[in-house]
Coordinates of C-alpha atoms and ligand atoms in Angstrom, one line a residue:
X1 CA 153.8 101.0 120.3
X2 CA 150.3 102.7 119.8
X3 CA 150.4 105.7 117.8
X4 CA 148.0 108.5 116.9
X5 CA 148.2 108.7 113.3
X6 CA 147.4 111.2 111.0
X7 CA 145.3 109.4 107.9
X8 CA 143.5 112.7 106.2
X9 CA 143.1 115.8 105.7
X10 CA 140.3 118.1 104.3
X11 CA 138.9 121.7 105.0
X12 CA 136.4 123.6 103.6
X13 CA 135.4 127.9 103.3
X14 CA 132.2 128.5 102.5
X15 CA 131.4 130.2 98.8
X16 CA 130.9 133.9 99.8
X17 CA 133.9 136.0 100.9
X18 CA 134.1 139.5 101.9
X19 CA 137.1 141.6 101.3
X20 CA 138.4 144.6 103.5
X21 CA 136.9 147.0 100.6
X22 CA 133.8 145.8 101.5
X23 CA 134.1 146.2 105.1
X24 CA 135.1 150.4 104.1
X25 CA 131.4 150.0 102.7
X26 CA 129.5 149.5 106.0
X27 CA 132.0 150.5 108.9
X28 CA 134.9 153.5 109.8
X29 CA 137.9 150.9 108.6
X30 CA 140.0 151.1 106.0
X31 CA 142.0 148.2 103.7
X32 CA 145.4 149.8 104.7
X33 CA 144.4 149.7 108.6
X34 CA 143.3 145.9 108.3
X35 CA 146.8 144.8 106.0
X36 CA 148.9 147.0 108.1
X37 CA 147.6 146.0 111.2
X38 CA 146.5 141.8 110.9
X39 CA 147.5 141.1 107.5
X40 CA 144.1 140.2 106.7
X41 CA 142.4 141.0 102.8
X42 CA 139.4 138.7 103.1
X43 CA 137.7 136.3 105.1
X44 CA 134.7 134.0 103.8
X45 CA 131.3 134.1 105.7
X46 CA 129.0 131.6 105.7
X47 CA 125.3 131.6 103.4
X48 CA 122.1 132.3 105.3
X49 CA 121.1 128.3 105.6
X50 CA 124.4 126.8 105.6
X51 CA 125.3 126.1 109.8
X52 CA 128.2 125.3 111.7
X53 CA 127.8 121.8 110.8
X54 CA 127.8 121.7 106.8
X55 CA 130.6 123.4 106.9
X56 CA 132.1 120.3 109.0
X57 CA 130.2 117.3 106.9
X58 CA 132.1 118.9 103.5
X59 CA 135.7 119.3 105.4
X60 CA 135.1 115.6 107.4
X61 CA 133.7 114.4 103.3
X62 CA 137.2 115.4 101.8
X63 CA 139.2 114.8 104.8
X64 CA 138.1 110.7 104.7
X65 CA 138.6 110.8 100.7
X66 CA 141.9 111.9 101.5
X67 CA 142.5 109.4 104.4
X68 CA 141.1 106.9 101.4
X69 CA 138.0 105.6 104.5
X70 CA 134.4 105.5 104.6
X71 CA 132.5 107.1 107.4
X72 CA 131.7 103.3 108.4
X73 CA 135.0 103.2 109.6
X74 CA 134.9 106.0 111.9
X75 CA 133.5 105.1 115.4
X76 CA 134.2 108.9 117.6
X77 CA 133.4 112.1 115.8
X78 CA 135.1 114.9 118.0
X79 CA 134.0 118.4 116.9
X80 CA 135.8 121.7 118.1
X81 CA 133.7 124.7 117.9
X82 CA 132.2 127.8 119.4
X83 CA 129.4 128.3 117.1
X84 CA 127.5 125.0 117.7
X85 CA 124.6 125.1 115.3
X86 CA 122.0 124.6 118.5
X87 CA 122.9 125.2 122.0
X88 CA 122.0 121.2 122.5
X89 CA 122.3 119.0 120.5
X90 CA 126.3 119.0 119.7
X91 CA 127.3 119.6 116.3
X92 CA 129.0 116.5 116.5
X93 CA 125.8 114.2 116.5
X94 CA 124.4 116.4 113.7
X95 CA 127.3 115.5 111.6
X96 CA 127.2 112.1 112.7
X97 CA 123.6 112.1 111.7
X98 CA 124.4 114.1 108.1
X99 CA 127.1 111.6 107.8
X100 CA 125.0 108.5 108.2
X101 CA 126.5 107.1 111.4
X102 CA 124.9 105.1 113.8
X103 CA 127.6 103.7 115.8
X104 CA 130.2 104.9 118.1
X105 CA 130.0 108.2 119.8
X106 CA 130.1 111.8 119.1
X107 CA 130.7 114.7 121.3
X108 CA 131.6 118.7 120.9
X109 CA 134.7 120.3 123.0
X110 CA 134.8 124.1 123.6
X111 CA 138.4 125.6 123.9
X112 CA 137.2 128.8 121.6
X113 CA 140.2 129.2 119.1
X114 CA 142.6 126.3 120.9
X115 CA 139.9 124.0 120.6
X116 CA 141.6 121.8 117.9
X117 CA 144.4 121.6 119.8
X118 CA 142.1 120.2 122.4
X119 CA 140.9 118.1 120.6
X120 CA 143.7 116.5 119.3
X121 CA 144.7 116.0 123.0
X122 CA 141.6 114.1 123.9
X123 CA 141.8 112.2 120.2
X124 CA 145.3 111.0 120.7
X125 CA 144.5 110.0 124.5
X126 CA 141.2 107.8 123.3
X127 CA 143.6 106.1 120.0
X128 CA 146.4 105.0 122.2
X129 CA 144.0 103.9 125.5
X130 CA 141.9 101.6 123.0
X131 CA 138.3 104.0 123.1
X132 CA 138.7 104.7 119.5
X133 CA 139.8 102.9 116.3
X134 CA 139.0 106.0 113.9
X135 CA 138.5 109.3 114.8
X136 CA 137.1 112.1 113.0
X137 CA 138.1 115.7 114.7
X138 CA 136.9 118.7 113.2
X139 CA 137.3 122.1 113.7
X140 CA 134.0 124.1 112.2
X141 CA 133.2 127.3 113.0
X142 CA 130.6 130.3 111.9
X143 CA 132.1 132.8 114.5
X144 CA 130.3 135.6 111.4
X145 CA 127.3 134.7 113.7
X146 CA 128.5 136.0 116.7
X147 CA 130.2 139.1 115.6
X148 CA 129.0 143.0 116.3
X149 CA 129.0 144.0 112.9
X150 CA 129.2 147.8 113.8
X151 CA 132.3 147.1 116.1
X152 CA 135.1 147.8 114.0
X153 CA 138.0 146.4 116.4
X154 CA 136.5 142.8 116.3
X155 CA 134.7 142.6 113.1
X156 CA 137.4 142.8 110.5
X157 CA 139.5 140.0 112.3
X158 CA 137.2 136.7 111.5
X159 CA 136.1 134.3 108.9
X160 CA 133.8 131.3 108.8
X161 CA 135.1 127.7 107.9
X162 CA 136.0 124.2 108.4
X163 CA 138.8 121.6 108.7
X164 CA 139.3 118.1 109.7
X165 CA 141.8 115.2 110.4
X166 CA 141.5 111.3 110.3
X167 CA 143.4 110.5 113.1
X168 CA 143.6 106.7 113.6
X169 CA 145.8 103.9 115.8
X170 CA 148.5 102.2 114.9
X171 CA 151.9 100.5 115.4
X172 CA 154.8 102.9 114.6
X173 CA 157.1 104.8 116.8
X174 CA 158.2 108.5 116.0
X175 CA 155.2 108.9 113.8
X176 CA 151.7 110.2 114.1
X177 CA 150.9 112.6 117.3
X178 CA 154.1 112.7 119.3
X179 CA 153.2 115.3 122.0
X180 CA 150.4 117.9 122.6
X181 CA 150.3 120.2 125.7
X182 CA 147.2 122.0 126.8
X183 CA 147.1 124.7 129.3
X184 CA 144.1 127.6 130.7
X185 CA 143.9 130.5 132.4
X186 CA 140.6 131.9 133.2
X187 CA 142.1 135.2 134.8
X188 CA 141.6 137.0 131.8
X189 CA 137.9 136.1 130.8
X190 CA 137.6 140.4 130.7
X191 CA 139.6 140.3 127.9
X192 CA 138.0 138.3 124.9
X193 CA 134.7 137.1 125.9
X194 CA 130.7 136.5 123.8
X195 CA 128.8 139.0 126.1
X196 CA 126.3 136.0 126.2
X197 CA 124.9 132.5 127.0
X198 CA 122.3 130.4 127.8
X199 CA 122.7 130.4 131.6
X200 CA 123.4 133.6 132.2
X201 CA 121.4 136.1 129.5
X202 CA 119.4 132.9 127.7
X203 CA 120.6 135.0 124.8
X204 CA 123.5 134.1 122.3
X205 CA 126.0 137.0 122.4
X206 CA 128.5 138.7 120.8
X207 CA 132.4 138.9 120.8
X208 CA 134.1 141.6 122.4
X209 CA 138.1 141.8 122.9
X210 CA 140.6 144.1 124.1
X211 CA 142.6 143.2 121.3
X212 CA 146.0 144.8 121.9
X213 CA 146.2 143.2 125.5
X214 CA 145.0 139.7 124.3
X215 CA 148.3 140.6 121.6
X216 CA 150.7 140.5 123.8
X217 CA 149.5 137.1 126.1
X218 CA 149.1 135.8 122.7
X219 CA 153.2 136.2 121.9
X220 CA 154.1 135.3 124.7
X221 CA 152.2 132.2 125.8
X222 CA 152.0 131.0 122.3
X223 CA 156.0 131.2 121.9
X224 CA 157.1 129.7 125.6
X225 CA 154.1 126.2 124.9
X226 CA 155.9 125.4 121.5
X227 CA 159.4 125.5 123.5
X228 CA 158.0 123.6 125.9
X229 CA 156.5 121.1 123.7
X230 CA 159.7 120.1 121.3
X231 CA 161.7 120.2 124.4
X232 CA 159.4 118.0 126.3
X233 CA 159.5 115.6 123.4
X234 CA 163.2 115.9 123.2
X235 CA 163.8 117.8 120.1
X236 CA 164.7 121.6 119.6
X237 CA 162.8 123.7 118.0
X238 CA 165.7 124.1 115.3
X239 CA 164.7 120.1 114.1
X240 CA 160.8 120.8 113.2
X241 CA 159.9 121.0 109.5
X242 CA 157.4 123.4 109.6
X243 CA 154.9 125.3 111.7
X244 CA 150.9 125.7 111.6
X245 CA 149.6 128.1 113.4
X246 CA 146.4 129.7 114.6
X247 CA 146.0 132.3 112.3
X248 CA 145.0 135.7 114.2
X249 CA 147.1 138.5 112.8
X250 CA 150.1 138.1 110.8
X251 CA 151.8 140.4 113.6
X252 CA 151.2 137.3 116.2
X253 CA 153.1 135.0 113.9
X254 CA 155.9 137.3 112.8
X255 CA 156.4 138.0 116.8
X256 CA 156.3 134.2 117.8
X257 CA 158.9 133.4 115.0
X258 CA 161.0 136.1 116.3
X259 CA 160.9 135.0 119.5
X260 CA 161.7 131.7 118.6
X261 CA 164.4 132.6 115.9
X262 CA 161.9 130.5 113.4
X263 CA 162.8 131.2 109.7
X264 CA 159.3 133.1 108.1
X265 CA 159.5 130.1 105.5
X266 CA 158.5 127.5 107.9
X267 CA 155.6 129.1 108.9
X268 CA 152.3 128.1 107.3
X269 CA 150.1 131.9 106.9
X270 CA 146.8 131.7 105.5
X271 CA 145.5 134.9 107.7
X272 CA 145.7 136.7 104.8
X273 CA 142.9 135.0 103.1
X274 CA 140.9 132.9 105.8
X275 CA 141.3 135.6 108.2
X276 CA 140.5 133.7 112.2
X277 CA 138.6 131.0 112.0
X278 CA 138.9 130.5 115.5
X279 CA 139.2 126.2 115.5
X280 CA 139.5 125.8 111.9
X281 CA 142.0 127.5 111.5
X282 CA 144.3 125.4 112.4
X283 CA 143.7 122.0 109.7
X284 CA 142.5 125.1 107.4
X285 CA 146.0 126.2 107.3
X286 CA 147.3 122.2 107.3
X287 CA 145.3 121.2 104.8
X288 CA 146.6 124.2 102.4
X289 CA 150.1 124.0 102.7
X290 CA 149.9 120.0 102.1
X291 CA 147.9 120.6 98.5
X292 CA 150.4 123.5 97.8
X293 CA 153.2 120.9 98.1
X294 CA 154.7 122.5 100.7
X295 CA 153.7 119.7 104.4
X296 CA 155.0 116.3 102.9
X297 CA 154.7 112.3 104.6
X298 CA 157.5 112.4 107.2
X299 CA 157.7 116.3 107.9
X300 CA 157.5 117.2 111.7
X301 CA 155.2 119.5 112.1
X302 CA 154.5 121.9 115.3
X303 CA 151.0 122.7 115.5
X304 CA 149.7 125.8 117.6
X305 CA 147.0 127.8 118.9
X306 CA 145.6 130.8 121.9
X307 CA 141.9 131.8 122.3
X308 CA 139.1 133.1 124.6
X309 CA 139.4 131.7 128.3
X310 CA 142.4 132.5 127.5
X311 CA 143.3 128.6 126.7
X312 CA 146.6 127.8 124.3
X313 CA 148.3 124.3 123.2
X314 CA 151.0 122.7 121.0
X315 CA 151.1 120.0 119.1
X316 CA 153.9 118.1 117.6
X317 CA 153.2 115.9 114.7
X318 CA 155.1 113.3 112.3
X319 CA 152.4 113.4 109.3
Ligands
UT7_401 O1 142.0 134.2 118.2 C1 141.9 134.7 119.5 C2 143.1 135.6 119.8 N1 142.9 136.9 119.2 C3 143.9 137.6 119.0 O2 145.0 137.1 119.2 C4 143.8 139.0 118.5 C5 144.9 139.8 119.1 N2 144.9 141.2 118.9 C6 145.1 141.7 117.6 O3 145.2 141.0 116.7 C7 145.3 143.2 117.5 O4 145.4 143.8 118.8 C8 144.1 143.9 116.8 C9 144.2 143.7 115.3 C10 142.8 143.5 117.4 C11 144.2 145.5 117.0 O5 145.5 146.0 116.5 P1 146.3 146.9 117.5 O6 147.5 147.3 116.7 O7 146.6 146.2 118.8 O8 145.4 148.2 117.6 P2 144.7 148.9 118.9 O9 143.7 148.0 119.4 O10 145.8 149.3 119.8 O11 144.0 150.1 118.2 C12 144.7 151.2 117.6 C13 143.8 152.1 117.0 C14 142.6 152.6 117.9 O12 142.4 153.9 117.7 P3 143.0 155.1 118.7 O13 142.4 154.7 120.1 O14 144.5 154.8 118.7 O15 142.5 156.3 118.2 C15 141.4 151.8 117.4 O16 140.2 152.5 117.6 O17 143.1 151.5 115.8 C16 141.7 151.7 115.9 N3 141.0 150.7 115.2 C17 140.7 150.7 113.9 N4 140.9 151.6 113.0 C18 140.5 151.3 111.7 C19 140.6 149.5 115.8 N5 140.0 148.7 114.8 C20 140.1 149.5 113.7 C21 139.6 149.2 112.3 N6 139.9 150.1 111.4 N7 139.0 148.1 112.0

């Protein structure tokens, strides 16, 4: 039986980070506010003339050390962003190019925060139909370019960074990708949004949200897809090892694990540190619970994430 495997792992933050503290510097916030409200200290924001996509080529770098590969051996390079370094070409033919690849093919997918959920949706499909031997899916993101830096209520809530997976076919059962379910809703576009785009202002935009009423879709959709996930699979929610989810306020995960009667150990945070970094997040938060020790070989693993569109997905995963 074809399986989607998972091979490697690797992320990267860029150098600089800024701490709440230094947000009380430039806007009306304070460190209390930010804890209280997201859990969030710090979040790391990319240099001047480091892009979307350098941020990828050192997570996708690690991520094939880890998967013990070559970038020879990868032949799709699937990249999950928002902040493409250039509204054409994709980011994923610049790392492609940064990589030294000359073969296969290598697209971008746009799902906002979800999108690595996405794109393990579209990865696993192309492994087990025969497109892809070797795919490298990254989640990359510089959402510090797109912020209004003078609006307090979005601001304090993002970070830059990068993660990536080695997801490859093989001939196991139970293990590797074992179900991923994707969903939209583009009802609520009013609600989280970049007031921008080429099409319609030929400018790039900045985030706005309604925060608290993108909260409580959040919760809810996010809890009822992971259900729906295990349960489609034909496990309970009770049987999964651990849980990695998209990391947008510490109050989102604390409310999903209450929903679901999840015990606070299982669930992988890193809000506190990374703060949202929209599609990295997710492998941001993989990658550092398996080099705490914590995500071992055989663990089943829920994956999960919610963003602008709105768009959500689950993923459950034997690493
Ligand atoms: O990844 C995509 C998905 N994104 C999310 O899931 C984000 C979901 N939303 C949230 O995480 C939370 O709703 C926020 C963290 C954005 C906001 O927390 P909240 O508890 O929902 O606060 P609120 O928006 O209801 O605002 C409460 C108060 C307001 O003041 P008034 O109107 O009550 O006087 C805001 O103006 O907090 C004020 N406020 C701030 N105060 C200090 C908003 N931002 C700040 C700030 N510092 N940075």
């Amino acid at each position: 039986m074809t399986q989607s495997i998972l091979r490697g792992v690797g992320s990267y933050l860029p150098e600089k980070i800024l701490t709440n503290k230094d947000l009380e510097e430039t806007i009306e916030t304070t460190d209390e506010w930010i804890k209280e409200r997201t859990g969030i200290n710090q979040r790391h924001v990319a240099a001047q003339n480091e892009y979307t996509s350098d941020l990828a080529v050192i997570a996708a770098k690690k991520a094939l050390n880890d998967a013990e590969m070559s970038t020879q051996d990868i032949d799709l390079i699937i990249v999950a962003t928002t902040t493409p370094d250039y509204t054409f070409p994709s980011t994923a033919t610049i790392v492609q190019k940064k990589l030294g690849i000359k073969h296969g093919a290598a697209f971008d997918i746009q799902a906002v925060c979800s999108g690595f959920i996405y794109g393990m949706s579209i990865a696993d499909s192309m492994l087990k139909s025969g497109s892809a031997k070797n795919i490298l899916l990254i989640g990359a993101e510089t959402f510090s370019r797109i912020l209004d830096w003078n609006d307090r209520s979005t601001c304090v809530l993002f970070g830059d960074g990068a993660g990536a997976f080695i997801l490859s076919s093989d001939n196991v059962s139970d293990f590797g990708i074992l179900n991923t379910l994707i969903r939209s809703n583009g009802e609520h576009r009013e609600l989280l949004y970049v007031d921008g785009g080429p099409s319609k202002s030929e400018y790039v935009g900045k985030l706005r949200m309604i925060g608290n009423q993108v909260f409580k879709h959040a919760v809810k959709d996010i809890a009822s897809i992971m259900k729906e996930c295990a349960e489609s699979y034909g496990v309970a929610i009770s049987d999964i090892d651990w849980f990695v989810p998209h990391q947008a306020n510490q109050r989102i995960l604390n409310g999903v694990a209450k929903r679901l009667c999840l015990n606070d150990e299982q669930v992988i945070s890193t809000v506190s540190i990374h703060a949202n970094t929209s599609a990295a997040s997710v492998p941001l938060a993989m990658d550092f619970a398996i080099k705490d020790g914590r995500i071992k070989r055989g663990d089943l693993i829920m994956l999960e994430a919610f963003g602008g569109g709105f768009t959500w997905g689950a993923s459950l995963l034997r690493y």
